[in-house]
Amino acid sequence: MVNQERFQIVSAGKTVRAKAPQEVLQQLTSAFSIGAEQGKKLFLKGWVIKDQLSSAQVVQYRTQLQQLGLKIEVHPAGKFDNQAILARLKFARQREARKNQLPDANNVQVEVAAPPSSASLKPTEPKSAKEPLVHESALQQEKKPAASEAASPKAPSNHKNGTAWKQLRALFQEEAASQDESVASRIALLPHMLAAAIVPLMFALLLCLCLYQLGMALWSLPAAALAGEFGSATILSAGLTTLLVLFVGVVVVYPFYVAGRSRDSHDLVGSEGNAEDGQGNQSLRLVKKDAPGLFLLLDVLEDTCGLGIATKQKGPQNLSSAVVATQVVVTSGSQIKVIKAGQGQFRLSIGLAAVATLQGGDVLGLIGRALSYYRGRWSRLATELSIGTAQRLQNMQDAFEQERTIFGNDESVITPLRPLHRMVALCGHALIPVVDRLHNMHGRLSGRLGRHLEAQADRTAAHLLGSDGFQGFAERWNYLVHSDLICSEINREAQLIGKKLADVPAAVRWMYSNLSSEDKTGIDAAMGQETEFWPMDEPAGHQRITAVEAHDCAPQLQRVDFSLQKLFEDFVELCGRVSRADGDDSCRPVENRLLLESDKESEAAQQVLTEYFNRVIPRDFLHLKLPTNNELAELDLQSSIDWLRSRLLDLQELEQRRAQLQLTGARIQVGAALVRANLRIDPRSYDLSGTTPSAADESIRDNRVRLEECQQQRHLIHSLFYQRITRTIAAMDTGARGGAEASVSRLRAFDALAEPLTVLGRYGDVVCELIERLPNQELPQTLLQKYPQIICEQVRKLNQLVARHGVVVSAPQQQKLSACGEGAIELSVKGRKDELASGLQALELRCKTVCGVVQEGYQLELAGLLKLCLEEEKRLKVKPLRLAAISA
């Protein structure tokens, strides 16, 4: 156990979201008495600030640096080395100087449009797909007039003589250069492929050995009977051998071959958003009617450049022949990669954030790069041996660390199997160091092959965009990944309070367009670091850019300033659908702006709430009543905190269960309305006990009872939080006590909004359910006419209550509330479905915005009170609540 007791403090490469980088830099230079240049190095991701620290010193340094505003990470001593970063920075400077010295050999000039500012591009405002991201020069437009309309085919035809096919084909050069590898290059890879096959061969031999021993154990029983030697010893020997073989198979063989596949199967939902596996829904299967132009573009790409994974799919039931097509799934993130679909088939996974943010040429480069790993059987075999095995080992290690076994996760294992599950999980924990060593060994054995595949993929992207354009492509790719990581972190923090981004691709596009110069400088420095080869979607750095530029590839794309958004039937609706499927189902989507443009005051409030509630922040108003139980009411401040610490996990489960019951109630309400309209439905998909009005009413009552029981248990725990507040206020001095009591009075004024706000949230959930059901379910006109009117009326009622009860909200918040109550939204089933979906989404957004604005005002007021309480608790030296570990 080397360096187990010593650690190092490493920069995370970014500041806390509440502080500006320049402000943090000034504080760092002042606190540590260092120069500005040396202080800037602290913003480099992976820069070692202090090494060989004890655990006590780590706590001291971490507290001081985070107070100054710098995010840091803690690693074992010696893991990172500043000399490597300095060498990469030197390499980047040399490469930049060499690039500036090179003459411009291109006659055709391409002018890159500047990214829009934060003032001109709102977080939830979709950029027009007609607006080009790259503008060609007049000379290039004269040479290629035929390609001017290639970006927007509306009714693509599968026939190669169709208009849409010709428009998309015009994007490429007339004669595409071949990218096939020679026989000699394939033969040269054989030694590297044999080296990469050692680790998977070890597991294959272990599997064969297990099957052989299992077969011999089972054969020993009839063999002993035929020989006349059958007895209890034979049965015992065969039983022990079988148990031992099954144990080895369950602990070692099963995780290697199945862990990654079982995890990926939980990440897919149907094209209409129906969960197939119940948990972790993060992607939607894309059908041809949702993006006919995209599927046609993939066919053109395969026909032109030989890049494709199309396989035979089952055709319509009335046809016996199969259809050759590419399986596509979409996610809300930025990754574009190929994933296994089982039975030797593959799916192309497209991140809609990449489509929404990058120009069409860059997205095609990412698609071509992902497909290049599976171009031909030789590449697929090499990819499976090197990268596939590395991914299998990583999935195996993740399964051991997360205690996923053949019996499932901790939550899903039934009670009789829990002892076996626990035993297998403990054995898996013991094997983690062994798997880590196998991973390192495989990395050394297959490194040459993996780097070859990585370079081949980069050259494929350069083959489409040209070697000269690969550097700009790689920079935009890195900026996209960085923006996606920031939005993912924002979304994860928002889910702690029951919220999530309503449109993740639009949020990534807004973050991409508003990256600061400091962010881009840090990303450029990170591009100098060497990356692993087995993540196939790892952005290219400086070394890979230099290698690609040395090949001098001519671009196969005649133009890059087109948008792939026009290839989708309704790109905005699809982004909203994928964003709703991503993350925790119990979290409600809110307007992007409420999460992306939060000011410093909101940031500070969230930090206070996170500390006071130990990350289990109430998703609505806090229950401001003392406990009625005499035993609980007699607890002092420290005893109340200790009691709360023992109930935090219960409170977290109650918050999630309450949110799930609210969503179930909305689903039941929609199902009941469809039943009363005499429409045919599947009662199970609406959580109904039957298809009669009486059965629907019974389901509504049952769900309401469960919700009330959950609310009562939740109120009991919240009453102890309020008792904690009152005990702390009682210990304050006179001046602080008066301010705290006034804050409690202002919080009580919000109680008048609790009931109408809950009703409005329920209407929002119902509208969200209508959006999900719209593609496949007929909706009656009476149902669509009902909710716009009552939602607008509820918003106006909420505004009146705010004025009547003197609820404290800021001027911008009051303006948002007033704006949401103005104007009417009319819905009709006679119009187009995309127009109806847009109207429903606007209605849902109105509900979520009003709820989010009121909740934001309440949390700001609550955080002001809790900040005083935390300061008083520290003065009283009370043992804090944060000692319990709560999962995110």
mmCIF file of N, CA and C in Angstrom, residues 707-756:
data_model
loop_
_atom_site.group_PDB
_atom_site.id
_atom_site.type_symbol
_atom_site.label_atom_id
_atom_site.label_comp_id
_atom_site.label_asym_id
_atom_site.label_seq_id
_atom_site.Cartn_x
_atom_site.Cartn_y
_atom_site.Cartn_z
ATOM 1 N N LEU A 707 -49.797 9.312 -1.091
ATOM 2 C CA LEU A 707 -49.108 10.599 -1.076
ATOM 3 C C LEU A 707 -49.277 11.298 0.268
ATOM 4 N N GLU A 708 -50.478 11.200 0.857
ATOM 5 C CA GLU A 708 -50.695 11.822 2.169
ATOM 6 C C GLU A 708 -49.871 11.143 3.247
ATOM 7 N N GLU A 709 -49.764 9.818 3.200
ATOM 8 C CA GLU A 709 -48.927 9.112 4.173
ATOM 9 C C GLU A 709 -47.454 9.525 4.043
ATOM 10 N N CYS A 710 -46.993 9.622 2.829
ATOM 11 C CA CYS A 710 -45.612 10.048 2.604
ATOM 12 C C CYS A 710 -45.403 11.476 3.090
ATOM 13 N N GLN A 711 -46.400 12.333 2.860
ATOM 14 C CA GLN A 711 -46.290 13.724 3.285
ATOM 15 C C GLN A 711 -46.259 13.829 4.807
ATOM 16 N N GLN A 712 -47.029 13.007 5.503
ATOM 17 C CA GLN A 712 -47.025 13.039 6.965
ATOM 18 C C GLN A 712 -45.665 12.636 7.531
ATOM 19 N N GLN A 713 -45.073 11.581 6.984
ATOM 20 C CA GLN A 713 -43.743 11.168 7.450
ATOM 21 C C GLN A 713 -42.698 12.241 7.155
ATOM 22 N N ARG A 714 -42.835 12.877 6.012
ATOM 23 C CA ARG A 714 -41.901 13.947 5.638
ATOM 24 C C ARG A 714 -42.071 15.152 6.558
ATOM 25 N N HIS A 715 -43.294 15.503 6.890
ATOM 26 C CA HIS A 715 -43.538 16.630 7.783
ATOM 27 C C HIS A 715 -42.963 16.376 9.177
ATOM 28 N N LEU A 716 -42.991 15.127 9.625
ATOM 29 C CA LEU A 716 -42.442 14.807 10.944
ATOM 30 C C LEU A 716 -40.947 15.134 10.998
ATOM 31 N N ILE A 717 -40.217 14.745 9.957
ATOM 32 C CA ILE A 717 -38.775 15.016 9.942
ATOM 33 C C ILE A 717 -38.518 16.505 9.778
ATOM 34 N N HIS A 718 -39.325 17.177 8.924
ATOM 35 C CA HIS A 718 -39.145 18.616 8.740
ATOM 36 C C HIS A 718 -39.474 19.392 10.017
ATOM 37 N N SER A 719 -40.398 18.864 10.814
ATOM 38 C CA SER A 719 -40.712 19.547 12.079
ATOM 39 C C SER A 719 -39.511 19.557 13.009
ATOM 40 N N LEU A 720 -38.655 18.532 12.937
ATOM 41 C CA LEU A 720 -37.431 18.525 13.744
ATOM 42 C C LEU A 720 -36.432 19.544 13.214
ATOM 43 N N PHE A 721 -36.418 19.755 11.897
ATOM 44 C CA PHE A 721 -35.571 20.825 11.357
ATOM 45 C C PHE A 721 -36.048 22.185 11.866
ATOM 46 N N TYR A 722 -37.370 22.381 11.916
ATOM 47 C CA TYR A 722 -37.874 23.648 12.437
ATOM 48 C C TYR A 722 -37.580 23.774 13.933
ATOM 49 N N GLN A 723 -37.664 22.660 14.655
ATOM 50 C CA GLN A 723 -37.298 22.714 16.080
ATOM 51 C C GLN A 723 -35.820 23.056 16.240
ATOM 52 N N ARG A 724 -34.993 22.543 15.354
ATOM 53 C CA ARG A 724 -33.569 22.898 15.377
ATOM 54 C C ARG A 724 -33.395 24.403 15.169
ATOM 55 N N ILE A 725 -34.198 24.970 14.260
ATOM 56 C CA ILE A 725 -34.121 26.417 14.009
ATOM 57 C C ILE A 725 -34.539 27.199 15.244
ATOM 58 N N THR A 726 -35.666 26.791 15.861
ATOM 59 C CA THR A 726 -36.153 27.530 17.039
ATOM 60 C C THR A 726 -35.186 27.418 18.216
ATOM 61 N N ARG A 727 -34.561 26.246 18.409
ATOM 62 C CA ARG A 727 -33.583 26.097 19.499
ATOM 63 C C ARG A 727 -32.370 27.001 19.250
ATOM 64 N N THR A 728 -31.976 27.128 17.996
ATOM 65 C CA THR A 728 -30.831 27.980 17.685
ATOM 66 C C THR A 728 -31.181 29.446 17.866
ATOM 67 N N ILE A 729 -32.389 29.848 17.423
ATOM 68 C CA ILE A 729 -32.796 31.248 17.585
ATOM 69 C C ILE A 729 -32.865 31.616 19.058
ATOM 70 N N ALA A 730 -33.325 30.680 19.895
ATOM 71 C CA ALA A 730 -33.423 30.961 21.328
ATOM 72 C C ALA A 730 -32.066 31.204 21.960
ATOM 73 N N ALA A 731 -31.008 30.642 21.385
ATOM 74 C CA ALA A 731 -29.664 30.817 21.946
ATOM 75 C C ALA A 731 -28.962 32.061 21.421
ATOM 76 N N MET A 732 -29.568 32.773 20.434
ATOM 77 C CA MET A 732 -28.932 33.963 19.868
ATOM 78 C C MET A 732 -29.050 35.137 20.821
ATOM 79 N N ASP A 733 -28.206 36.168 20.564
ATOM 80 C CA ASP A 733 -28.348 37.401 21.333
ATOM 81 C C ASP A 733 -29.546 38.183 20.808
ATOM 82 N N THR A 734 -29.864 39.275 21.436
ATOM 83 C CA THR A 734 -31.103 39.989 21.144
ATOM 84 C C THR A 734 -31.167 40.501 19.716
ATOM 85 N N GLY A 735 -30.081 41.094 19.223
ATOM 86 C CA GLY A 735 -30.092 41.662 17.882
ATOM 87 C C GLY A 735 -30.269 40.613 16.810
ATOM 88 N N ALA A 736 -29.496 39.521 16.870
ATOM 89 C CA ALA A 736 -29.599 38.462 15.878
ATOM 90 C C ALA A 736 -30.937 37.741 15.972
ATOM 91 N N ARG A 737 -31.457 37.630 17.223
ATOM 92 C CA ARG A 737 -32.731 36.933 17.389
ATOM 93 C C ARG A 737 -33.859 37.691 16.706
ATOM 94 N N GLY A 738 -33.840 39.012 16.791
ATOM 95 C CA GLY A 738 -34.892 39.803 16.146
ATOM 96 C C GLY A 738 -34.884 39.642 14.633
ATOM 97 N N GLY A 739 -33.698 39.642 14.024
ATOM 98 C CA GLY A 739 -33.610 39.447 12.577
ATOM 99 C C GLY A 739 -34.056 38.060 12.160
ATOM 100 N N ALA A 740 -33.710 37.033 12.970
ATOM 101 C CA ALA A 740 -34.101 35.667 12.640
ATOM 102 C C ALA A 740 -35.615 35.485 12.755
ATOM 103 N N GLU A 741 -36.227 36.070 13.800
ATOM 104 C CA GLU A 741 -37.681 35.942 13.953
ATOM 105 C C GLU A 741 -38.421 36.661 12.840
ATOM 106 N N ALA A 742 -37.877 37.796 12.388
ATOM 107 C CA ALA A 742 -38.494 38.497 11.262
ATOM 108 C C ALA A 742 -38.402 37.652 9.993
ATOM 109 N N SER A 743 -37.289 36.945 9.817
ATOM 110 C CA SER A 743 -37.142 36.080 8.658
ATOM 111 C C SER A 743 -38.128 34.919 8.711
ATOM 112 N N VAL A 744 -38.376 34.375 9.901
ATOM 113 C CA VAL A 744 -39.370 33.304 10.049
ATOM 114 C C VAL A 744 -40.756 33.811 9.671
ATOM 115 N N SER A 745 -41.074 35.051 10.063
ATOM 116 C CA SER A 745 -42.380 35.619 9.712
ATOM 117 C C SER A 745 -42.532 35.770 8.200
ATOM 118 N N ARG A 746 -41.473 36.191 7.533
ATOM 119 C CA ARG A 746 -41.544 36.313 6.074
ATOM 120 C C ARG A 746 -41.696 34.944 5.427
ATOM 121 N N LEU A 747 -41.062 33.917 6.006
ATOM 122 C CA LEU A 747 -41.225 32.566 5.467
ATOM 123 C C LEU A 747 -42.655 32.061 5.647
ATOM 124 N N ARG A 748 -43.283 32.416 6.744
ATOM 125 C CA ARG A 748 -44.665 31.976 6.966
ATOM 126 C C ARG A 748 -45.611 32.593 5.942
ATOM 127 N N ALA A 749 -45.261 33.764 5.430
ATOM 128 C CA ALA A 749 -46.109 34.380 4.417
ATOM 129 C C ALA A 749 -46.171 33.529 3.158
ATOM 130 N N PHE A 750 -45.125 32.754 2.894
ATOM 131 C CA PHE A 750 -45.129 31.872 1.717
ATOM 132 C C PHE A 750 -46.099 30.711 1.870
ATOM 133 N N ASP A 751 -46.515 30.391 3.109
ATOM 134 C CA ASP A 751 -47.400 29.235 3.312
ATOM 135 C C ASP A 751 -48.725 29.402 2.575
ATOM 136 N N ALA A 752 -49.148 30.668 2.377
ATOM 137 C CA ALA A 752 -50.399 30.894 1.650
ATOM 138 C C ALA A 752 -50.290 30.475 0.193
ATOM 139 N N LEU A 753 -49.052 30.380 -0.317
ATOM 140 C CA LEU A 753 -48.852 29.982 -1.709
ATOM 141 C C LEU A 753 -48.660 28.480 -1.870
ATOM 142 N N ALA A 754 -48.567 27.744 -0.769
ATOM 143 C CA ALA A 754 -48.212 26.327 -0.850
ATOM 144 C C ALA A 754 -49.239 25.531 -1.633
ATOM 145 N N GLU A 755 -50.534 25.693 -1.310
ATOM 146 C CA GLU A 755 -51.563 24.900 -1.965
ATOM 147 C C GLU A 755 -51.703 25.245 -3.446
ATOM 148 N N PRO A 756 -51.857 26.537 -3.824
ATOM 149 C CA PRO A 756 -51.951 26.821 -5.275
ATOM 150 C C PRO A 756 -50.679 26.459 -6.033
#
